[in-house]
PDB file of C-alpha atoms in Angstrom:
ATOM      1  CA  MET R1303     -98.460 111.455  97.391  1.00  0.00           C
ATOM      2  CA  ILE R1304    -101.496 113.393  96.841  1.00  0.00           C
ATOM      3  CA  LEU R1305    -103.040 111.948  94.210  1.00  0.00           C
ATOM      4  CA  LEU R1306    -102.620 115.014  91.177  1.00  0.00           C
ATOM      5  CA  GLU R1307     -98.650 114.805  91.628  1.00  0.00           C
ATOM      6  CA  GLU R1308     -98.857 111.072  91.556  1.00  0.00           C
ATOM      7  CA  PHE R1309    -100.572 112.103  88.617  1.00  0.00           C
ATOM      8  CA  GLN R1310     -97.949 113.848  86.764  1.00  0.00           C
ATOM      9  CA  ALA R1311     -95.142 111.218  86.918  1.00  0.00           C
ATOM     10  CA  VAL R1312     -97.184 108.197  85.751  1.00  0.00           C
ATOM     11  CA  PHE R1313     -97.729 111.134  82.658  1.00  0.00           C
ATOM     12  CA  ARG R1314     -94.257 111.340  82.137  1.00  0.00           C
ATOM     13  CA  GLN R1315     -93.506 107.764  82.618  1.00  0.00           C
ATOM     14  CA  ALA R1316     -95.617 107.244  79.892  1.00  0.00           C
ATOM     15  CA  GLY R1317     -93.715 109.528  77.617  1.00  0.00           C
ATOM     16  CA  GLY R1318     -96.861 111.810  76.813  1.00  0.00           C
ATOM     17  CA  ARG R1319     -97.591 114.762  76.328  1.00  0.00           C
ATOM     18  CA  LEU R1320    -100.423 117.821  77.384  1.00  0.00           C
ATOM     19  CA  VAL R1321    -102.406 118.841  74.576  1.00  0.00           C
ATOM     20  CA  GLY R1322    -104.807 121.862  75.257  1.00  0.00           C
ATOM     21  CA  GLU R1323    -106.429 120.467  78.379  1.00  0.00           C
ATOM     22  CA  GLY R1324    -105.855 116.189  77.055  1.00  0.00           C
ATOM     23  CA  TYR R1325    -103.560 114.348  78.580  1.00  0.00           C
ATOM     24  CA  TYR R1326    -101.902 111.774  76.173  1.00  0.00           C
ATOM     25  CA  GLY R1327     -99.458 108.332  76.313  1.00  0.00           C
ATOM     26  CA  VAL R1328     -99.027 104.688  76.484  1.00  0.00           C
ATOM     27  CA  TRP R1329     -98.791 102.153  79.157  1.00  0.00           C
ATOM     28  CA  ASP R1330     -98.030  99.069  79.290  1.00  0.00           C
ATOM     29  CA  GLY R1331     -98.260  99.175  75.214  1.00  0.00           C
ATOM     30  CA  PHE R1332    -102.219 100.162  75.694  1.00  0.00           C
ATOM     31  CA  PRO R1333    -102.415 104.250  74.126  1.00  0.00           C
ATOM     32  CA  PHE R1334    -104.605 105.890  76.276  1.00  0.00           C
ATOM     33  CA  SER R1335    -105.720 109.739  76.896  1.00  0.00           C
ATOM     34  CA  ALA R1336    -106.557 111.193  80.644  1.00  0.00           C
ATOM     35  CA  HIS R1337    -108.188 114.282  81.837  1.00  0.00           C
ATOM     36  CA  ILE R1338    -108.142 115.661  85.560  1.00  0.00           C
ATOM     37  CA  GLU R1339    -111.738 116.281  86.507  1.00  0.00           C
ATOM     38  CA  ASN R1340    -111.235 118.027  89.793  1.00  0.00           C
ATOM     39  CA  VAL R1341    -108.152 120.202  90.666  1.00  0.00           C
ATOM     40  CA  ARG R1342    -108.684 120.880  94.052  1.00  0.00           C
ATOM     41  CA  GLU R1343    -106.957 118.138  96.651  1.00  0.00           C
ATOM     42  CA  PRO R1344    -107.020 115.660  96.704  1.00  0.00           C
ATOM     43  CA  GLY R1345    -108.586 116.077  93.352  1.00  0.00           C
ATOM     44  CA  SER R1346    -109.424 113.111  91.252  1.00  0.00           C
ATOM     45  CA  VAL R1347    -108.536 111.994  86.927  1.00  0.00           C
ATOM     46  CA  SER R1348    -110.101 109.691  84.186  1.00  0.00           C
ATOM     47  CA  PHE R1349    -108.216 107.681  82.396  1.00  0.00           C
ATOM     48  CA  TYR R1350    -109.705 106.263  78.681  1.00  0.00           C
ATOM     49  CA  PHE R1351    -108.608 103.317  77.487  1.00  0.00           C
ATOM     50  CA  ARG R1352    -109.787 102.685  73.619  1.00  0.00           C
ATOM     51  CA  LEU R1353    -110.073  98.672  72.902  1.00  0.00           C
ATOM     52  CA  PRO R1354    -110.047  96.480  69.831  1.00  0.00           C
ATOM     53  CA  ALA R1355    -113.612  95.215  70.789  1.00  0.00           C
ATOM     54  CA  THR R1356    -115.827  95.652  73.577  1.00  0.00           C
ATOM     55  CA  LEU R1357    -114.884  93.983  76.377  1.00  0.00           C
ATOM     56  CA  GLU R1358    -116.820  91.156  77.495  1.00  0.00           C
ATOM     57  CA  LYS R1359    -119.457  91.048  80.244  1.00  0.00           C
ATOM     58  CA  GLY R1360    -117.774  88.738  82.465  1.00  0.00           C
ATOM     59  CA  LEU R1361    -114.287  90.378  81.728  1.00  0.00           C
ATOM     60  CA  PHE R1362    -115.668  93.842  82.979  1.00  0.00           C
ATOM     61  CA  LYS R1363    -117.452  92.746  85.756  1.00  0.00           C
ATOM     62  CA  GLU R1364    -113.446  90.906  86.886  1.00  0.00           C
ATOM     63  CA  LEU R1365    -111.569  93.752  86.310  1.00  0.00           C
ATOM     64  CA  LYS R1366    -114.591  96.538  87.599  1.00  0.00           C
ATOM     65  CA  LYS R1367    -114.465  93.890  90.976  1.00  0.00           C
ATOM     66  CA  SER R1368    -110.809  94.071  91.153  1.00  0.00           C
ATOM     67  CA  LEU R1369    -109.792  98.002  91.411  1.00  0.00           C
ATOM     68  CA  PRO R1370    -109.992  99.464  95.189  1.00  0.00           C
ATOM     69  CA  ARG R1371    -112.525 101.927  96.454  1.00  0.00           C
ATOM     70  CA  GLY R1372    -112.169 105.451  95.278  1.00  0.00           C
ATOM     71  CA  CYS R1373    -111.453 103.823  91.087  1.00  0.00           C
ATOM     72  CA  ARG R1374    -114.645 102.988  89.126  1.00  0.00           C
ATOM     73  CA  LEU R1375    -114.746 101.341  85.720  1.00  0.00           C
ATOM     74  CA  LEU R1376    -117.524 102.908  83.254  1.00  0.00           C
ATOM     75  CA  ALA R1377    -118.177 102.202  79.756  1.00  0.00           C
ATOM     76  CA  ALA R1378    -117.922 104.659  76.572  1.00  0.00           C
ATOM     77  CA  PRO R1379    -118.137 104.993  73.137  1.00  0.00           C
ATOM     78  CA  ASN R1380    -116.922 103.394  70.476  1.00  0.00           C
ATOM     79  CA  SER R1381    -115.312 100.496  72.343  1.00  0.00           C
ATOM     80  CA  SER R1382    -113.817 102.937  74.957  1.00  0.00           C
ATOM     81  CA  TYR R1383    -113.114 102.393  78.937  1.00  0.00           C
ATOM     82  CA  ARG R1384    -113.561 105.973  81.228  1.00  0.00           C
ATOM     83  CA  LEU R1385    -110.984 104.552  84.339  1.00  0.00           C
ATOM     84  CA  LEU R1386    -112.119 107.063  87.141  1.00  0.00           C
ATOM     85  CA  CYS R1387    -109.966 107.718  90.032  1.00  0.00           C
ATOM     86  CA  GLU R1388    -111.129 109.701  93.214  1.00  0.00           C
ATOM     87  CA  GLY R1389    -108.428 110.948  95.512  1.00  0.00           C
ATOM     88  CA  ARG R1390    -109.876 110.602  99.166  1.00  0.00           C
ATOM     89  CA  PRO R1391    -111.162 107.316  98.874  1.00  0.00           C
ATOM     90  CA  LEU R1392    -107.461 106.499  97.727  1.00  0.00           C
ATOM     91  CA  ARG R1393    -105.352 108.111 100.063  1.00  0.00           C
ATOM     92  CA  ARG R1394    -106.935 105.945 102.490  1.00  0.00           C
ATOM     93  CA  CYS R1395    -106.470 102.992 101.083  1.00  0.00           C
ATOM     94  CA  GLU R1396    -103.025 103.566  99.951  1.00  0.00           C
ATOM     95  CA  GLN R1397    -103.444 102.863  96.577  1.00  0.00           C
ATOM     96  CA  SER R1398    -100.992 103.870  93.741  1.00  0.00           C
ATOM     97  CA  LEU R1399    -101.895 105.053  89.922  1.00  0.00           C
ATOM     98  CA  SER R1400     -99.457 103.344  88.863  1.00  0.00           C
ATOM     99  CA  GLY R1401     -99.941 100.108  90.777  1.00  0.00           C
ATOM    100  CA  ILE R1402    -104.127 100.638  89.397  1.00  0.00           C
ATOM    101  CA  LEU R1403    -102.786 100.965  85.660  1.00  0.00           C
ATOM    102  CA  ASN R1404    -101.051  98.097  85.739  1.00  0.00           C
ATOM    103  CA  SER R1405    -103.620  95.898  87.109  1.00  0.00           C
ATOM    104  CA  VAL R1406    -105.942  96.896  84.285  1.00  0.00           C
ATOM    105  CA  THR R1407    -103.780  96.523  82.259  1.00  0.00           C
ATOM    106  CA  GLY R1408    -102.446  93.366  83.540  1.00  0.00           C
ATOM    107  CA  GLY R1409    -106.319  92.034  83.764  1.00  0.00           C
ATOM    108  CA  LEU R1410    -106.561  92.976  79.536  1.00  0.00           C
ATOM    109  CA  ARG R1411    -103.894  90.563  78.616  1.00  0.00           C
ATOM    110  CA  ARG R1412    -104.407  87.812  80.906  1.00  0.00           C
ATOM    111  CA  ALA R1413    -107.650  87.917  79.326  1.00  0.00           C
ATOM    112  CA  GLY R1414    -106.612  88.007  75.589  1.00  0.00           C
ATOM    113  CA  VAL R1415    -106.656  91.657  74.972  1.00  0.00           C
ATOM    114  CA  VAL R1416    -104.184  93.476  73.851  1.00  0.00           C
ATOM    115  CA  PRO R1417    -103.583  96.743  72.313  1.00  0.00           C
ATOM    116  CA  SER R1418    -105.052  96.886  69.053  1.00  0.00           C
ATOM    117  CA  ASP R1419    -102.203  97.383  65.483  1.00  0.00           C
ATOM    118  CA  VAL R1420    -105.543  98.086  63.524  1.00  0.00           C
ATOM    119  CA  CYS R1421    -106.304 102.356  62.154  1.00  0.00           C
ATOM    120  CA  PRO R1422    -109.545 102.903  62.562  1.00  0.00           C
ATOM    121  CA  ILE R1423    -109.117 105.082  59.110  1.00  0.00           C
ATOM    122  CA  CYS R1424    -107.711 102.582  56.541  1.00  0.00           C
ATOM    123  CA  ARG R1425    -108.743  99.117  58.944  1.00  0.00           C
ATOM    124  CA  GLN R1426    -105.286  98.351  58.469  1.00  0.00           C
ATOM    125  CA  GLY R1427    -102.719  96.636  60.420  1.00  0.00           C
ATOM    126  CA  GLY R1428     -98.728  97.712  60.657  1.00  0.00           C
ATOM    127  CA  CYS R1429     -99.181 101.026  62.785  1.00  0.00           C
ATOM    128  CA  ASN R1430     -96.576 103.786  63.631  1.00  0.00           C
ATOM    129  CA  ALA R1431     -98.162 106.282  65.479  1.00  0.00           C
ATOM    130  CA  TYR R1432    -101.062 106.870  68.034  1.00  0.00           C
ATOM    131  CA  ALA R1433    -103.894 109.785  67.733  1.00  0.00           C
ATOM    132  CA  ASP R1434    -107.000 110.572  68.788  1.00  0.00           C
ATOM    133  CA  VAL R1435    -109.104 109.488  66.584  1.00  0.00           C
ATOM    134  CA  SER R1436    -112.326 108.828  68.682  1.00  0.00           C
ATOM    135  CA  GLY R1437    -110.264 107.661  71.293  1.00  0.00           C
ATOM    136  CA  TYR R1438    -106.492 107.528  71.384  1.00  0.00           C
ATOM    137  CA  THR R1439    -105.266 104.736  70.308  1.00  0.00           C
ATOM    138  CA  ALA R1440    -102.780 103.544  67.035  1.00  0.00           C
ATOM    139  CA  VAL R1441    -102.983 105.004  63.552  1.00  0.00           C
ATOM    140  CA  HIS R1442    -100.995 105.093  60.513  1.00  0.00           C
ATOM    141  CA  SER R1443     -99.429 108.783  60.304  1.00  0.00           C
ATOM    142  CA  PHE R1444     -99.884 109.112  56.775  1.00  0.00           C
ATOM    143  CA  CYS R1445    -103.347 108.143  57.351  1.00  0.00           C
ATOM    144  CA  VAL R1446    -104.048 110.759  60.142  1.00  0.00           C
ATOM    145  CA  GLU R1447    -101.895 113.370  57.471  1.00  0.00           C
ATOM    146  CA  SER R1448    -104.770 112.718  54.869  1.00  0.00           C
ATOM    147  CA  MET R1449    -107.580 112.710  56.920  1.00  0.00           C
ATOM    148  CA  VAL R1450    -106.613 116.081  58.514  1.00  0.00           C
ATOM    149  CA  GLU R1451    -105.955 117.342  54.953  1.00  0.00           C
ATOM    150  CA  ASP R1452    -109.145 116.523  53.526  1.00  0.00           C
ATOM    151  CA  ARG R1453    -111.115 117.517  56.598  1.00  0.00           C
ATOM    152  CA  ARG R1454    -109.206 120.974  56.038  1.00  0.00           C
ATOM    153  CA  THR R1455    -110.005 121.420  52.475  1.00  0.00           C
ATOM    154  CA  LYS R1456    -113.308 120.624  52.650  1.00  0.00           C
ATOM    155  CA  ALA R1457    -114.231 122.703  55.452  1.00  0.00           C
ATOM    156  CA  GLU R1458    -111.955 125.925  53.576  1.00  0.00           C
ATOM    157  CA  ARG R1459    -114.343 124.358  49.895  1.00  0.00           C
ATOM    158  CA  SER R1460    -117.755 124.906  52.308  1.00  0.00           C
ATOM    159  CA  LEU R1461    -116.631 128.795  53.167  1.00  0.00           C
ATOM    160  CA  VAL R1462    -115.702 130.601  49.784  1.00  0.00           C
ATOM    161  CA  SER R1463    -118.553 127.700  47.609  1.00  0.00           C
ATOM    162  CA  GLY R1464    -121.949 128.243  47.673  1.00  0.00           C
ATOM    163  CA  SER R1465    -124.540 131.634  47.144  1.00  0.00           C
ATOM    164  CA  TYR R1466    -126.401 133.827  49.499  1.00  0.00           C
ATOM    165  CA  ALA R1467    -128.591 134.435  47.676  1.00  0.00           C
ATOM    166  CA  ALA R1468    -129.411 130.463  46.627  1.00  0.00           C
ATOM    167  CA  GLY R1469    -129.374 129.485  50.763  1.00  0.00           C
ATOM    168  CA  PHE R1470    -131.914 132.929  51.054  1.00  0.00           C
ATOM    169  CA  VAL R1471    -134.427 131.522  49.209  1.00  0.00           C
ATOM    170  CA  GLY R1472    -133.720 127.667  50.503  1.00  0.00           C
ATOM    171  CA  ALA R1473    -134.221 129.373  53.504  1.00  0.00           C
ATOM    172  CA  LEU R1474    -137.281 130.869  52.697  1.00  0.00           C
ATOM    173  CA  LEU R1475    -138.866 128.071  51.670  1.00  0.00           C
ATOM    174  CA  GLY R1476    -137.355 125.516  54.378  1.00  0.00           C
ATOM    175  CA  GLY R1477    -138.842 128.646  57.393  1.00  0.00           C
ATOM    176  CA  PHE R1478    -142.226 128.284  55.254  1.00  0.00           C
ATOM    177  CA  LEU R1479    -142.585 125.042  55.018  1.00  0.00           C
ATOM    178  CA  ALA R1480    -141.520 125.108  59.306  1.00  0.00           C
ATOM    179  CA  CYS R1481    -144.689 126.968  59.736  1.00  0.00           C
ATOM    180  CA  ILE R1482    -146.749 124.932  58.101  1.00  0.00           C
ATOM    181  CA  PRO R1483    -147.740 123.010  61.681  1.00  0.00           C
ATOM    182  CA  SER R1484    -148.535 125.966  63.273  1.00  0.00           C
ATOM    183  CA  LEU R1485    -151.130 126.821  60.951  1.00  0.00           C
ATOM    184  CA  LEU R1486    -152.881 123.149  61.353  1.00  0.00           C
ATOM    185  CA  ALA R1487    -152.865 123.484  64.594  1.00  0.00           C
ATOM    186  CA  TYR R1488    -153.615 127.299  64.769  1.00  0.00           C
ATOM    187  CA  TRP R1489    -156.408 125.592  62.461  1.00  0.00           C
ATOM    188  CA  ALA R1490    -156.768 122.592  65.496  1.00  0.00           C
ATOM    189  CA  GLY R1491    -157.641 125.063  68.088  1.00  0.00           C
ATOM    190  CA  TRP R1492    -154.144 123.528  69.995  1.00  0.00           C
ATOM    191  CA  LEU R1493    -151.342 125.856  71.794  1.00  0.00           C
ATOM    192  CA  VAL R1494    -148.984 126.922  68.757  1.00  0.00           C
ATOM    193  CA  GLY R1495    -146.070 128.609  70.563  1.00  0.00           C
ATOM    194  CA  TYR R1496    -143.921 125.807  71.424  1.00  0.00           C
ATOM    195  CA  LEU R1497    -143.291 124.737  67.300  1.00  0.00           C
ATOM    196  CA  TYR R1498    -142.681 127.924  66.349  1.00  0.00           C
ATOM    197  CA  ALA R1499    -138.843 126.036  67.489  1.00  0.00           C
ATOM    198  CA  LEU R1500    -138.992 124.689  64.382  1.00  0.00           C
ATOM    199  CA  ILE R1501    -139.098 127.834  61.915  1.00  0.00           C
ATOM    200  CA  PRO R1502    -135.178 128.745  62.334  1.00  0.00           C
ATOM    201  CA  LEU R1503    -134.567 124.948  62.242  1.00  0.00           C
ATOM    202  CA  GLY R1504    -136.320 124.687  58.715  1.00  0.00           C
ATOM    203  CA  ALA R1505    -134.712 128.177  57.389  1.00  0.00           C
ATOM    204  CA  TYR R1506    -131.095 126.322  58.230  1.00  0.00           C
ATOM    205  CA  PHE R1507    -131.030 122.637  56.638  1.00  0.00           C
ATOM    206  CA  GLY R1508    -133.317 125.199  53.471  1.00  0.00           C
ATOM    207  CA  TYR R1509    -130.281 127.663  53.852  1.00  0.00           C
ATOM    208  CA  LYS R1510    -127.946 124.730  53.896  1.00  0.00           C
ATOM    209  CA  LEU R1511    -129.947 122.333  50.766  1.00  0.00           C
ATOM    210  CA  PHE R1512    -129.921 124.520  48.848  1.00  0.00           C
ATOM    211  CA  ARG R1513    -126.021 125.384  48.961  1.00  0.00           C
ATOM    212  CA  GLY R1514    -125.664 128.428  50.451  1.00  0.00           C
ATOM    213  CA  LYS R1515    -122.104 129.498  52.147  1.00  0.00           C
ATOM    214  CA  MET R1516    -121.771 128.089  55.426  1.00  0.00           C
ATOM    215  CA  ASN R1517    -120.235 130.538  57.363  1.00  0.00           C
ATOM    216  CA  ARG R1518    -120.957 132.848  60.071  1.00  0.00           C
ATOM    217  CA  GLY R1519    -123.690 134.471  57.094  1.00  0.00           C
ATOM    218  CA  ALA R1520    -125.302 131.590  56.903  1.00  0.00           C
ATOM    219  CA  PHE R1521    -126.925 132.529  61.035  1.00  0.00           C
ATOM    220  CA  VAL R1522    -127.341 135.190  60.085  1.00  0.00           C
ATOM    221  CA  CYS R1523    -129.583 135.011  56.974  1.00  0.00           C
ATOM    222  CA  THR R1524    -131.367 132.168  59.326  1.00  0.00           C
ATOM    223  CA  CYS R1525    -132.150 135.046  62.117  1.00  0.00           C
ATOM    224  CA  ILE R1526    -133.450 137.214  59.012  1.00  0.00           C
ATOM    225  CA  VAL R1527    -135.740 134.636  57.525  1.00  0.00           C
ATOM    226  CA  SER R1528    -136.818 133.862  60.752  1.00  0.00           C
ATOM    227  CA  ILE R1529    -138.174 137.256  61.910  1.00  0.00           C
ATOM    228  CA  LEU R1530    -139.543 137.288  58.601  1.00  0.00           C
ATOM    229  CA  HIS R1531    -141.440 133.669  59.303  1.00  0.00           C
ATOM    230  CA  LEU R1532    -142.537 134.711  62.840  1.00  0.00           C
ATOM    231  CA  PHE R1533    -144.235 138.632  61.915  1.00  0.00           C
ATOM    232  CA  THR R1534    -146.353 136.351  58.645  1.00  0.00           C
ATOM    233  CA  MET R1535    -147.447 133.882  60.699  1.00  0.00           C
ATOM    234  CA  GLU R1536    -148.938 136.533  62.591  1.00  0.00           C
ATOM    235  CA  GLN R1537    -150.272 138.289  60.350  1.00  0.00           C
ATOM    236  CA  VAL R1538    -152.055 135.182  58.407  1.00  0.00           C
ATOM    237  CA  ILE R1539    -153.463 134.182  62.162  1.00  0.00           C
ATOM    238  CA  PHE R1540    -154.818 137.820  61.857  1.00  0.00           C
ATOM    239  CA  TYR R1541    -156.163 137.027  58.888  1.00  0.00           C
ATOM    240  CA  PHE R1542    -158.214 134.143  59.858  1.00  0.00           C
ATOM    241  CA  PHE R1543    -158.859 135.818  63.004  1.00  0.00           C
ATOM    242  CA  VAL R1544    -161.081 138.862  60.868  1.00  0.00           C
ATOM    243  CA  HIS R1545    -162.184 135.867  58.186  1.00  0.00           C
ATOM    244  CA  SER R1546    -163.951 134.054  60.709  1.00  0.00           C
ATOM    245  CA  TYR R1547    -165.170 137.008  62.890  1.00  0.00           C
ATOM    246  CA  TYR R1548    -166.945 138.879  60.336  1.00  0.00           C
ATOM    247  CA  ASP R1549    -167.162 135.509  57.672  1.00  0.00           C
ATOM    248  CA  ILE R1550    -165.912 137.777  55.425  1.00  0.00           C
ATOM    249  CA  TRP R1551    -162.462 137.480  52.785  1.00  0.00           C
ATOM    250  CA  PRO R1552    -161.051 140.521  53.417  1.00  0.00           C
ATOM    251  CA  SER R1553    -157.818 141.699  51.332  1.00  0.00           C
ATOM    252  CA  ILE R1554    -154.677 140.914  53.122  1.00  0.00           C
ATOM    253  CA  LEU R1555    -153.586 144.450  53.190  1.00  0.00           C
ATOM    254  CA  ASP R1556    -157.131 145.695  54.722  1.00  0.00           C
ATOM    255  CA  THR R1557    -156.058 142.990  57.327  1.00  0.00           C
ATOM    256  CA  ILE R1558    -152.445 144.159  58.188  1.00  0.00           C
ATOM    257  CA  ALA R1559    -153.250 147.851  58.123  1.00  0.00           C
ATOM    258  CA  LEU R1560    -156.509 147.347  60.112  1.00  0.00           C
ATOM    259  CA  TYR R1561    -153.398 144.832  62.498  1.00  0.00           C
ATOM    260  CA  ARG R1562    -151.595 148.214  62.906  1.00  0.00           C
ATOM    261  CA  GLU R1563    -154.246 150.302  64.148  1.00  0.00           C
ATOM    262  CA  ILE R1564    -156.278 148.116  66.311  1.00  0.00           C
ATOM    263  CA  MET R1565    -152.687 146.632  68.123  1.00  0.00           C
ATOM    264  CA  SER R1566    -150.573 148.671  70.862  1.00  0.00           C
ATOM    265  CA  VAL R1567    -146.920 147.683  71.334  1.00  0.00           C
ATOM    266  CA  GLY R1568    -148.165 145.499  75.170  1.00  0.00           C
ATOM    267  CA  ASP R1569    -151.079 143.863  72.947  1.00  0.00           C
ATOM    268  CA  ILE R1570    -148.016 142.821  70.583  1.00  0.00           C
ATOM    269  CA  ILE R1571    -145.836 142.025  72.778  1.00  0.00           C
ATOM    270  CA  SER R1572    -148.778 139.779  74.807  1.00  0.00           C
ATOM    271  CA  ASP R1573    -149.836 137.914  71.764  1.00  0.00           C
ATOM    272  CA  MET R1574    -146.096 137.714  70.764  1.00  0.00           C
ATOM    273  CA  TRP R1575    -143.746 136.917  73.929  1.00  0.00           C
ATOM    274  CA  MET R1576    -144.481 132.762  74.075  1.00  0.00           C
ATOM    275  CA  SER R1577    -144.088 132.591  69.731  1.00  0.00           C
ATOM    276  CA  VAL R1578    -140.369 134.521  70.126  1.00  0.00           C
ATOM    277  CA  LEU R1579    -139.364 132.697  73.518  1.00  0.00           C
ATOM    278  CA  PHE R1580    -139.784 129.282  71.069  1.00  0.00           C
ATOM    279  CA  MET R1581    -138.595 131.401  68.445  1.00  0.00           C
ATOM    280  CA  LEU R1582    -135.328 131.885  70.029  1.00  0.00           C
ATOM    281  CA  LEU R1583    -135.029 128.518  71.172  1.00  0.00           C
ATOM    282  CA  GLY R1584    -134.661 127.437  67.799  1.00  0.00           C
ATOM    283  CA  LEU R1585    -131.885 130.189  66.775  1.00  0.00           C
ATOM    284  CA  TRP R1586    -130.007 128.797  69.533  1.00  0.00           C
ATOM    285  CA  ILE R1587    -130.267 124.995  68.536  1.00  0.00           C
ATOM    286  CA  SER R1588    -129.193 126.187  64.852  1.00  0.00           C
ATOM    287  CA  TRP R1589    -126.546 128.394  66.144  1.00  0.00           C
ATOM    288  CA  GLY R1590    -125.393 124.959  67.323  1.00  0.00           C
ATOM    289  CA  GLN R1591    -125.736 123.454  64.474  1.00  0.00           C
ATOM    290  CA  ILE R1592    -123.716 126.517  62.014  1.00  0.00           C
ATOM    291  CA  ARG R1593    -120.823 126.586  64.262  1.00  0.00           C
ATOM    292  CA  ARG R1594    -120.175 122.939  64.450  1.00  0.00           C
ATOM    293  CA  THR R1595    -120.039 122.677  60.694  1.00  0.00           C
ATOM    294  CA  ALA R1596    -116.857 124.765  59.136  1.00  0.00           C
ATOM    295  CA  TYR R1597    -115.292 126.850  61.513  1.00  0.00           C
ATOM    296  CA  SER R1598    -115.123 123.456  64.002  1.00  0.00           C
ATOM    297  CA  ASP R1599    -114.060 120.932  61.100  1.00  0.00           C
ATOM    298  CA  ILE R1600    -111.405 123.098  60.543  1.00  0.00           C
ATOM    299  CA  GLY R1601    -110.247 123.226  64.511  1.00  0.00           C
ATOM    300  CA  SER R1602    -111.279 119.650  64.770  1.00  0.00           C
ATOM    301  CA  ALA R1603    -108.527 118.478  61.677  1.00  0.00           C
ATOM    302  CA  ASN R1604    -105.795 120.882  63.765  1.00  0.00           C
ATOM    303  CA  SER R1605    -106.727 119.051  66.940  1.00  0.00           C
ATOM    304  CA  VAL R1606    -106.598 115.800  65.947  1.00  0.00           C
ATOM    305  CA  ARG R1607    -103.396 116.774  63.842  1.00  0.00           C
ATOM    306  CA  SER R1608    -101.638 117.651  67.521  1.00  0.00           C
ATOM    307  CA  THR R1609    -102.271 114.672  69.202  1.00  0.00           C
ATOM    308  CA  LEU R1610    -100.117 112.775  66.214  1.00  0.00           C
ATOM    309  CA  MET R1611     -97.449 111.026  67.980  1.00  0.00           C
ATOM    310  CA  TYR R1612     -94.921 108.499  66.696  1.00  0.00           C
ATOM    311  CA  LYS R1613     -94.657 104.933  68.098  1.00  0.00           C
ATOM    312  CA  ASP R1614     -90.811 106.237  68.850  1.00  0.00           C
ATOM    313  CA  ASP R1615     -91.982 109.158  70.966  1.00  0.00           C
ATOM    314  CA  ARG R1616     -91.538 111.477  68.367  1.00  0.00           C
ATOM    315  CA  TRP R1617     -93.934 113.849  67.844  1.00  0.00           C
ATOM    316  CA  ALA R1618     -95.442 115.162  65.314  1.00  0.00           C
ATOM    317  CA  ASP R1619     -93.734 118.601  64.559  1.00  0.00           C
TER     318      ASP R1619
END
């Protein structure tokens, strides 16, 4: 049988369900999540088991040795283990997925490792369901519902609470502090371009610290402040260049006018391209932080809720 066809049969036998791109079910009492790693024949699939504790090294090695060619057992975070099965080697040795899963779960039981019945949320036993809480595991349905609702409430509150004005002030201060390393490096005669990546990060964390609204406006504010500080830094560096060259302390307005007079567009691009490049890198990192805040928290909460399955195989509505 082709690996992916056999995977579907195993999945139905496990009483599982597809949620997004993940498969969830229970095999021999052990809850698991699974992913199809390669859909092209002969294919490959991965099973993830979250265990009550990290396996002893001896048992881990024994389980790895018991697997046929084409299967690998790998350690993952949160006392989880990944069983990777590749179709081509398994086809040659005529091993079935169900037999491989039985071998792994049977080896765990013989070593005294049993499925966890302790909820990772409240740390109490007597679980009545399964859910993907940093790994598919036994939970209390009430705990999952409460956790999801709490996440939703906090995420929705963060979208409407706070102030753009206060966040903008915080971004200005945070961006200013992030400019200091670049100025110090410039005075020391070092290359400073890569330090401009700190400016958007400082602006974002300043915005967050001053409780600006944590929606997409946070990124807009971070961009505006970063651009302001970019050109401010250019003017400050040019000011000290004029000071050192002429040995005077001119007016900042005079140096700005001089800059506009003597610097062509080509000169500005040649002078600032590296700074702009690293500032864009900092903005990309900041965007990664921002999009993992409120909107992603709501999506994450809904994803956890969608994996909730009661032990009598009734899926939550």
